[in-house]
Coordinates of N, CA and C in Angstrom, one line a residue:
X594 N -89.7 67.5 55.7 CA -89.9 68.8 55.0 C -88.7 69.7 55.2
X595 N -87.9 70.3 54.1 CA -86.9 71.1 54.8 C -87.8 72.6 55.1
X596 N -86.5 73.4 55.4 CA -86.9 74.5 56.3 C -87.3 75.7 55.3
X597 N -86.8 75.4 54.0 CA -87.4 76.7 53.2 C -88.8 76.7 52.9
X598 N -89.3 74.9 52.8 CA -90.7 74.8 52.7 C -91.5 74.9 53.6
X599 N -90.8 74.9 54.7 CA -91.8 75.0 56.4 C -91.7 76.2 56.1
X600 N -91.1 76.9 55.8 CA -91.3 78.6 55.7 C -92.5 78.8 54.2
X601 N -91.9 78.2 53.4 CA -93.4 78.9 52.0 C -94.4 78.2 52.6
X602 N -94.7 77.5 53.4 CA -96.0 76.8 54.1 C -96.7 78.1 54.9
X603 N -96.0 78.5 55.7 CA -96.1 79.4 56.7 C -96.4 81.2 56.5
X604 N -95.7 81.2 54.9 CA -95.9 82.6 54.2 C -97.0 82.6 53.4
X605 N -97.6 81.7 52.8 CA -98.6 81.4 52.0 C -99.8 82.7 52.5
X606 N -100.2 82.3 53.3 CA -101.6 83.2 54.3 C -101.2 84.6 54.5
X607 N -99.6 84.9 54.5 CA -99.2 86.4 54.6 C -99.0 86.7 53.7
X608 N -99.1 86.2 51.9 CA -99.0 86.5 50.9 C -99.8 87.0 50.3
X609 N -101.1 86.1 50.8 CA -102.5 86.5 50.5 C -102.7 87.9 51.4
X610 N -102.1 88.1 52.6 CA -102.5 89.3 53.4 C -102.1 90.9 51.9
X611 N -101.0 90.4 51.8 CA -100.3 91.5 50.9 C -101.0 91.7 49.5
X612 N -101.2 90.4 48.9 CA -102.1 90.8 47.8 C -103.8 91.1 48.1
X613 N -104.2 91.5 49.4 CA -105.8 92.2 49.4 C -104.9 93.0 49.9
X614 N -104.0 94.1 50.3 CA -104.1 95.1 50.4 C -104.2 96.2 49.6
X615 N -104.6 97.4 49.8 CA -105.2 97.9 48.9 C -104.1 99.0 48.0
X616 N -102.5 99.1 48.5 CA -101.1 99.5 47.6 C -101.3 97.6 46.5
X617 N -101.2 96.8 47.1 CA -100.7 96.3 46.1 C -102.0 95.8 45.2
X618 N -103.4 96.1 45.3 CA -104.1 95.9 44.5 C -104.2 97.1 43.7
X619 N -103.8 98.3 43.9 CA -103.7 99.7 43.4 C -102.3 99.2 42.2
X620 N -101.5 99.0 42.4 CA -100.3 98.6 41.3 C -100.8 97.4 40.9
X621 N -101.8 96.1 41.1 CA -102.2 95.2 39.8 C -103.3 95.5 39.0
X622 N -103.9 96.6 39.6 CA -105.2 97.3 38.6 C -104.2 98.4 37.7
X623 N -103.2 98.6 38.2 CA -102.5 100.2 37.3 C -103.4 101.0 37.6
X624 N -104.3 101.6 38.9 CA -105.0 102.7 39.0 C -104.7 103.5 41.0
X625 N -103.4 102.8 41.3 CA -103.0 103.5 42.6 C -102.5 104.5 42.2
X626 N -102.6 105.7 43.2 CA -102.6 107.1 43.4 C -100.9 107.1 43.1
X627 N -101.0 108.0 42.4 CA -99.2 108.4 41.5 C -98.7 108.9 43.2
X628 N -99.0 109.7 44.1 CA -98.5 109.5 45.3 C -98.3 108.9 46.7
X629 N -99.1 107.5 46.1 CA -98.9 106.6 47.1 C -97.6 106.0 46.4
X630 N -98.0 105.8 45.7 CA -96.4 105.1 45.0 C -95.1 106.1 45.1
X631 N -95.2 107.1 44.6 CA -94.2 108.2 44.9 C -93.5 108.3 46.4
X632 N -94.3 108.1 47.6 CA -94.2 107.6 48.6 C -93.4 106.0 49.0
X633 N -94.2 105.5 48.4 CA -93.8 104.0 48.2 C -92.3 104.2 47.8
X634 N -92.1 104.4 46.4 CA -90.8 104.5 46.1 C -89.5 104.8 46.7
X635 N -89.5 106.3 47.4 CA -88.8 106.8 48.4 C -88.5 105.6 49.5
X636 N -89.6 105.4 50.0 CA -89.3 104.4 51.6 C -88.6 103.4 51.2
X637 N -89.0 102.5 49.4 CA -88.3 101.1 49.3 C -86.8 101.5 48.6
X638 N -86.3 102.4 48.4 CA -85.4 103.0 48.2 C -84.3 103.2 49.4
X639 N -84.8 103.3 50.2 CA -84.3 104.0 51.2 C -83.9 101.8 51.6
X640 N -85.0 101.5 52.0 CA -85.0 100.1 52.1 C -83.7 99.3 51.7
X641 N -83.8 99.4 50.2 CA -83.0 98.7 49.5 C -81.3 98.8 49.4
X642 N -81.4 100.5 50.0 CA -79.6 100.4 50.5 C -79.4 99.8 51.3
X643 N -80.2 99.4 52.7 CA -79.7 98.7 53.9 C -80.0 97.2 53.4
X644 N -80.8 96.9 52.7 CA -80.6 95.7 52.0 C -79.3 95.0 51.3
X645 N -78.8 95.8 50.8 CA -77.6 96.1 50.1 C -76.7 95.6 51.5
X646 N -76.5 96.8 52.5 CA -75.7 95.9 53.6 C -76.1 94.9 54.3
X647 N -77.4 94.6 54.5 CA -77.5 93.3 54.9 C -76.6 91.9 54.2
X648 N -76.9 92.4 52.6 CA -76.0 91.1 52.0 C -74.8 91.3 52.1
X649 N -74.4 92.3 52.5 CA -72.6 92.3 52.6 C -72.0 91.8 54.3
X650 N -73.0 92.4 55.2 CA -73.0 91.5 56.2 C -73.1 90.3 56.4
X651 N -74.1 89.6 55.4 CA -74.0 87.9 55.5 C -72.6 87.4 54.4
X652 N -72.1 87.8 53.4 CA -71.2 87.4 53.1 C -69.9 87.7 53.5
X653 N -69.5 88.6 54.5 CA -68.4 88.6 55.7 C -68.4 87.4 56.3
X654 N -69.8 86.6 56.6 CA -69.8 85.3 57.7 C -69.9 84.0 56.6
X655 N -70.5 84.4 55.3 CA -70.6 83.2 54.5 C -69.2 82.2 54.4
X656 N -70.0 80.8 54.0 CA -69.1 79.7 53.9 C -68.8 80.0 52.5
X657 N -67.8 79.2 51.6 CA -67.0 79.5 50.4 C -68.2 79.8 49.3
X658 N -69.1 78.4 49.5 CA -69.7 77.8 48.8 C -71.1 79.0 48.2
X659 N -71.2 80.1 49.5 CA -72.6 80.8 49.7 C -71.8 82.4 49.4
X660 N -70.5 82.5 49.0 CA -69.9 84.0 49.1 C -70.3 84.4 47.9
X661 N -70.3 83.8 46.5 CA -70.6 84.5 45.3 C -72.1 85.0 45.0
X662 N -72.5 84.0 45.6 CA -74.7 84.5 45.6 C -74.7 85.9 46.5
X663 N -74.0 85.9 47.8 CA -74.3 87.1 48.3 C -73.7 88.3 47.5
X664 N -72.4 88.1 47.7 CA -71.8 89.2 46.5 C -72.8 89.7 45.4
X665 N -72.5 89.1 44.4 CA -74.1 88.6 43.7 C -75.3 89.7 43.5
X666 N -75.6 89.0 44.8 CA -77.2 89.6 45.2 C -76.6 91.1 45.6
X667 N -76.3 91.3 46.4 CA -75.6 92.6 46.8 C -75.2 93.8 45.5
X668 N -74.5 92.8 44.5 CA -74.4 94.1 43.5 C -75.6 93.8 42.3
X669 N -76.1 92.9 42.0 CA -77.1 93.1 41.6 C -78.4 94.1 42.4
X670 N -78.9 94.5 43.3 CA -79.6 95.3 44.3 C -79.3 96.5 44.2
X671 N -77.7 96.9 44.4 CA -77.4 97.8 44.4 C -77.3 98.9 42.8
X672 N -76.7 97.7 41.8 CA -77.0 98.2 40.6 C -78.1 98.2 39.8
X673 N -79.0 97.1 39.5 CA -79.9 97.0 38.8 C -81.6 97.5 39.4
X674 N -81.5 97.0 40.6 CA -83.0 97.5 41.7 C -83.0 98.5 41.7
X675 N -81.7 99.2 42.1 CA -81.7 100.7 42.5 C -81.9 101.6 41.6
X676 N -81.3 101.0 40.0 CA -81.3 101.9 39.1 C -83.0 101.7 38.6
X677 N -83.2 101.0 39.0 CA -84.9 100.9 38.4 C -85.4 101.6 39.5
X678 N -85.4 101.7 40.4 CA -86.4 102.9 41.1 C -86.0 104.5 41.2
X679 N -84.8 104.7 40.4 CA -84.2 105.5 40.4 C -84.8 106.3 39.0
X680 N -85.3 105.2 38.2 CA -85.7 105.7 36.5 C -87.2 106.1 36.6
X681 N -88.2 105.0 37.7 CA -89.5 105.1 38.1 C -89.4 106.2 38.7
X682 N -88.7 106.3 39.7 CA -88.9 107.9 41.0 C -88.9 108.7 39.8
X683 N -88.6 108.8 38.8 CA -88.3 110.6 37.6 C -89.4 110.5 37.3
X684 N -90.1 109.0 36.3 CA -91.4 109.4 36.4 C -92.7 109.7 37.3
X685 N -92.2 109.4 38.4 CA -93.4 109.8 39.4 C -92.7 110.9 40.3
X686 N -91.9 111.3 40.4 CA -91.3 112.9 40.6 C -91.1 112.7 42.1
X687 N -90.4 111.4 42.9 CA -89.8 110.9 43.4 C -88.9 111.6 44.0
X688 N -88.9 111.8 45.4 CA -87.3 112.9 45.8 C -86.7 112.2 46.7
X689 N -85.6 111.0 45.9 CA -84.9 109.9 46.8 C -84.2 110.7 47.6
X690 N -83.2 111.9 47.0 CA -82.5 112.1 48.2 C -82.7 113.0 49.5
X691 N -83.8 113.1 49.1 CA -84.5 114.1 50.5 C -85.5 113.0 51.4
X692 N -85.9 111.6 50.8 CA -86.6 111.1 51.8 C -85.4 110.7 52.7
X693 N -87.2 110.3 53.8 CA -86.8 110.1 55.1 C -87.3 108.8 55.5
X694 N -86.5 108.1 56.3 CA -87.6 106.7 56.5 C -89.1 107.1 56.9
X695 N -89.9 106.6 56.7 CA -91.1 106.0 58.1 C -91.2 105.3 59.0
X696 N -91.6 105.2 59.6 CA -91.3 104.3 60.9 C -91.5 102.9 60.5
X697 N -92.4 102.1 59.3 CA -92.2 100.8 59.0 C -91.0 100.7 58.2
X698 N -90.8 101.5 57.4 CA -89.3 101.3 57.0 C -87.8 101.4 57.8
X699 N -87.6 101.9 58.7 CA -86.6 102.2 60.0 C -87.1 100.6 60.6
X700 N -88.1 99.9 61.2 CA -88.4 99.0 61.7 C -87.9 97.9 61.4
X701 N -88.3 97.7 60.0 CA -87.8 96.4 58.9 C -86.3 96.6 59.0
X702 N -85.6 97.6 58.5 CA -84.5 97.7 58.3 C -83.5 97.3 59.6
X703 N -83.8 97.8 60.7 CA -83.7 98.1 62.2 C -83.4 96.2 62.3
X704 N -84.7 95.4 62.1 CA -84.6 94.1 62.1 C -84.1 93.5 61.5
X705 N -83.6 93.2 59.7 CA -82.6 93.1 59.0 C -81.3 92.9 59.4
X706 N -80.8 94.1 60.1 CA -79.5 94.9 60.3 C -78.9 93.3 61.3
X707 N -79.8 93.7 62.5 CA -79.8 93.4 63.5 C -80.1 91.7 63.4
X708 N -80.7 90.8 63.1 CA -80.8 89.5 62.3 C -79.3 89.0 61.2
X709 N -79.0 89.8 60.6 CA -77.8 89.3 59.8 C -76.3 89.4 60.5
X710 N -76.5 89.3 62.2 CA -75.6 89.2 63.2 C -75.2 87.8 63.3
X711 N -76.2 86.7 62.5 CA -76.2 85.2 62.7 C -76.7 84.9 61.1
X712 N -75.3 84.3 61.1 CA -75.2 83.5 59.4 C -77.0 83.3 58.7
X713 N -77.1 82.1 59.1 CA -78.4 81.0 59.2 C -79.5 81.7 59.6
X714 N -79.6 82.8 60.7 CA -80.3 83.4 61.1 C -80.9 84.9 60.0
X715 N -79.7 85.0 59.7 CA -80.0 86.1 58.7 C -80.6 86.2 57.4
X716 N -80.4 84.6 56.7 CA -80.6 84.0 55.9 C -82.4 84.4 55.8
X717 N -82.8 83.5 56.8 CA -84.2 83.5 56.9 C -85.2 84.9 57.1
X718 N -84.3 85.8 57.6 CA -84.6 86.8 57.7 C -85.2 88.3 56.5
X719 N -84.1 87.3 55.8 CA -84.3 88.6 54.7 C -85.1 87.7 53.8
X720 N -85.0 86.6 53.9 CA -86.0 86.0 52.4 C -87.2 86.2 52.3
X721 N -88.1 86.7 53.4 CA -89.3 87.3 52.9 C -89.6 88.3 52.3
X722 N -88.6 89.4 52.0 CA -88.6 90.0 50.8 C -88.8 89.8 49.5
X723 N -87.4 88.7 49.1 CA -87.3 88.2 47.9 C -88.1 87.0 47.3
X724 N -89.1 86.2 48.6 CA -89.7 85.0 48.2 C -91.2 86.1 48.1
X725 N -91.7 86.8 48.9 CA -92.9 87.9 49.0 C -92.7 88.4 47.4
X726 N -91.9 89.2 47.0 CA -92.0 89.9 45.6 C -92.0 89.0 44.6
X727 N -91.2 87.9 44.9 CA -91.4 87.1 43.7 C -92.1 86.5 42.9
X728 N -93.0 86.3 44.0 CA -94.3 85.4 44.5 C -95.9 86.7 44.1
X729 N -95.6 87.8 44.3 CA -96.1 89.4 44.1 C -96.4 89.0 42.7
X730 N -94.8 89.4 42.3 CA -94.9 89.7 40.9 C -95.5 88.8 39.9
X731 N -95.3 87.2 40.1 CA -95.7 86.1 39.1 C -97.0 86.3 39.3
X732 N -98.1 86.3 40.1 CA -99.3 86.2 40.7 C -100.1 87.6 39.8
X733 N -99.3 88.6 40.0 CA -99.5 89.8 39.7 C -99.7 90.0 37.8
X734 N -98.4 89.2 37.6 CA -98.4 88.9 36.2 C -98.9 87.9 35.1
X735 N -100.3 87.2 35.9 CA -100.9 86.8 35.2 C -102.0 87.5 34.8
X736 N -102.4 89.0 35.4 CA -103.4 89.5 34.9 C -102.9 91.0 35.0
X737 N -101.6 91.3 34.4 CA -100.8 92.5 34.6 C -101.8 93.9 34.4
X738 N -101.8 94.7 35.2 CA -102.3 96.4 34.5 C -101.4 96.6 32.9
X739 N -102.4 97.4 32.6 CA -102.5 97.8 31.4 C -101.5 99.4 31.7
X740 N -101.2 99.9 32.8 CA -100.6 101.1 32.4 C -99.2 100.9 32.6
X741 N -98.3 101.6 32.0 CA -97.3 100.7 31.7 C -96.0 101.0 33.0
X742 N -96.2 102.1 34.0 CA -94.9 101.7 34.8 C -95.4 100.7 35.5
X743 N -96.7 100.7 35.8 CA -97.1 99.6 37.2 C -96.1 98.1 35.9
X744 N -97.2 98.2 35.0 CA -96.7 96.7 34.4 C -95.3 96.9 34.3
X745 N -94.2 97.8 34.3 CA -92.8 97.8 34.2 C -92.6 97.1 35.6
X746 N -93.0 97.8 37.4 CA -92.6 97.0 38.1 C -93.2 95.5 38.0
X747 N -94.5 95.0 37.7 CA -95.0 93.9 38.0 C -93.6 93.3 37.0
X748 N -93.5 93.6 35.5 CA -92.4 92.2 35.3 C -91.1 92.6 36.0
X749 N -90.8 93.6 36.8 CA -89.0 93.3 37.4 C -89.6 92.4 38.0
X750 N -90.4 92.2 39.0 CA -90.8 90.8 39.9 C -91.3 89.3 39.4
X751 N -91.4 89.7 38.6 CA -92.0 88.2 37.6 C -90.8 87.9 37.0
X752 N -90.1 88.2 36.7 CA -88.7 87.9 35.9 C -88.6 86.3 36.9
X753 N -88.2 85.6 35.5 CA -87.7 84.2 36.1 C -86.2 84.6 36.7
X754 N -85.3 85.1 36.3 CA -84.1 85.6 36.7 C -84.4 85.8 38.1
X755 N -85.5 86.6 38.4 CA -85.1 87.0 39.8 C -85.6 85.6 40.6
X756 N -87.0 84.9 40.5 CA -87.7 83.8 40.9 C -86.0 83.1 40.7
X757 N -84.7 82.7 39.9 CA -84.1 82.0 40.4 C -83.1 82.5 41.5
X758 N -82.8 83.6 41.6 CA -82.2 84.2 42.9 C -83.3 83.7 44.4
X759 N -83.8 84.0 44.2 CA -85.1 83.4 45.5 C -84.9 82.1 46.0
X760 N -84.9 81.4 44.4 CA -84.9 79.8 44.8 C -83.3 79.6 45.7
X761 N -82.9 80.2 45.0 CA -81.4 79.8 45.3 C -81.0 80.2 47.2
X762 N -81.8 81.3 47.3 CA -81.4 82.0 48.9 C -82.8 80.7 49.8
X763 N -83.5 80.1 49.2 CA -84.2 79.3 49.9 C -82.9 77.6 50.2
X764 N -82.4 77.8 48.8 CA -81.7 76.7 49.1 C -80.2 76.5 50.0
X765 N -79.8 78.1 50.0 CA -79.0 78.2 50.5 C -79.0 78.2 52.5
X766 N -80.8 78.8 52.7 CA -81.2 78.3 54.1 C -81.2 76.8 54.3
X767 N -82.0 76.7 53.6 CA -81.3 74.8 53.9 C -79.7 74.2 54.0
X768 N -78.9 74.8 53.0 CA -78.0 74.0 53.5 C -77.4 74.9 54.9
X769 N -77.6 76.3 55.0 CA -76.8 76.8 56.5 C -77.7 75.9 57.4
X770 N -78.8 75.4 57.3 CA -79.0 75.1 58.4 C -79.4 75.9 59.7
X771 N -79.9 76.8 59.8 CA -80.8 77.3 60.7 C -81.5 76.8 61.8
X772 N -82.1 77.2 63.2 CA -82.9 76.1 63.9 C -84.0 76.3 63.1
X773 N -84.8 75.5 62.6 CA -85.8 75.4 62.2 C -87.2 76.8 62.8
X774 N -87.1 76.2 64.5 CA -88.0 77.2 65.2 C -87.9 78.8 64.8
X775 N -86.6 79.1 64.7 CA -86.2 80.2 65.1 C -86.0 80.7 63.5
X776 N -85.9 80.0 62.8 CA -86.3 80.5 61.3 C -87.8 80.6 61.1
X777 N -88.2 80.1 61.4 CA -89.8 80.1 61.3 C -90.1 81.9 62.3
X778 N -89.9 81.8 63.2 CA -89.9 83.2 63.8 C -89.5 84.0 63.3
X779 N -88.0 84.4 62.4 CA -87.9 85.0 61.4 C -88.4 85.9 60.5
X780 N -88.4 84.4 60.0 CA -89.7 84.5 58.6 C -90.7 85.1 58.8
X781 N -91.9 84.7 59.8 CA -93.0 85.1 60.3 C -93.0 86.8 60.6
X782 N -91.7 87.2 61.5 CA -91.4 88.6 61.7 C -91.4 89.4 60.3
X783 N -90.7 89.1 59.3 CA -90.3 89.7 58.1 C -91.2 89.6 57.2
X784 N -91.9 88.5 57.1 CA -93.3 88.6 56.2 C -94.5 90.0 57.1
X785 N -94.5 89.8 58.5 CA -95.2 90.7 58.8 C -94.6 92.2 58.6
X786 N -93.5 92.9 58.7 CA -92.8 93.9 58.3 C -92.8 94.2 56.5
X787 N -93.2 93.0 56.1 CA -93.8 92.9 54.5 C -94.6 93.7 54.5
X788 N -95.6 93.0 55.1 CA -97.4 93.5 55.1 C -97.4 95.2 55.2
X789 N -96.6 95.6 56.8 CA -97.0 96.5 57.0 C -96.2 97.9 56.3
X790 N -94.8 97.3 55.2 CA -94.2 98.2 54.4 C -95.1 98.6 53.9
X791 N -96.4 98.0 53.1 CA -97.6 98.6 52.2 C -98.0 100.0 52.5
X792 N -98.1 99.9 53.7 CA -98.6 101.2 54.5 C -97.7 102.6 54.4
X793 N -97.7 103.0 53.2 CA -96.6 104.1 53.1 C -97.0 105.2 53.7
X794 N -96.3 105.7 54.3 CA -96.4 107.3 55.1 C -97.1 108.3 54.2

């Protein structure tokens, strides 16, 4: 079994954690509170810039073969993610540049930062973001809300476009090659920093 599958084996049960919680069953009913989300927004905002350096950190250490996906990913995040929560925060009245982290957001990030110090290591670290949402959004989008920003974010996550970025950062942990264990620990850390992002301040 390679190691991106030992990891979706191992995320499976933390994915189900994320879909009973009660933010992300609030955005697949389209009936969570305009300020939990408003909330929400802010923190994964805040999120998504240090995301942004995480991928530029791993593509300083990337091999030839892995420099254009991070690049890549990096300005796609920066351009297209950002501008979409940037267009959502107006309608939910969103104050990006006055938020402040929460302490699960500082955490995640904090671990990120600090993980993308090791190629292979970092790899695994951040993909529970991108394998979690992607995985969100398709699941989410078989029985999408009816009101239309929620159903705006469920399809940015259902997008096959994004599901092939995903695949591709799974494939690319397999070929860095990671220890297996210590990707599994990773992963397991990051999926849980998933879970507990829900919990917006």
């Amino acid at each position: 079994m390679s190691i991106s599958a030992r990891l979706h084996a191992i995320g499976h049960p933390l994915l189900q954690a994320q879909l009973g919680h009660a933010t992300v069953r609030g955005i697949g009913r389209g009936d969570l509170p305009e300020a939990v989300f408003r909330s929400w927004l802010e923190q994964d905002y805040l999120f998504l810039l240090d995301y942004v350096r995480v991928f530029a950190r791993l593509a300083w250490q990337a091999p030839d073969g892995h420099l254009g996906d991070l690049v890549d990913l990096a300005h796609t995040t920066f351009h297209d993610e950002l501008s979409l929560h940037r267009s959502m925060s107006a309608e939910f009245g969103a104050d990006l540049e006055g938020a402040v982290k929460g302490p699960a957001c500082a955490a995640y990030t904090a671990f990120l930062l600090e993980s993308a110090a090791s190629y292979a290591e970092g790899l695994a670290a951040l993909y529970p973001c991108m394998w979690g949402y992607s995985n969100l959004g398709r699941i989410l989008a078989e029985n999408p809300p009816k009101e239309p920003r929620y159903r705006a974010w469920v399809d940015t996550y259902a997008d096959p476009g994004f599901a092939a970025l995903t695949a591709r950062i799974g494939q690319m942990i397999d070929e860095a090659g990671p220890d297996p264990d210590r990707a599994e620990e990773l992963f397991t850390e990051g999926m849980m920093h998933e879970l507990a992002f829900w919990d917006v301040p």
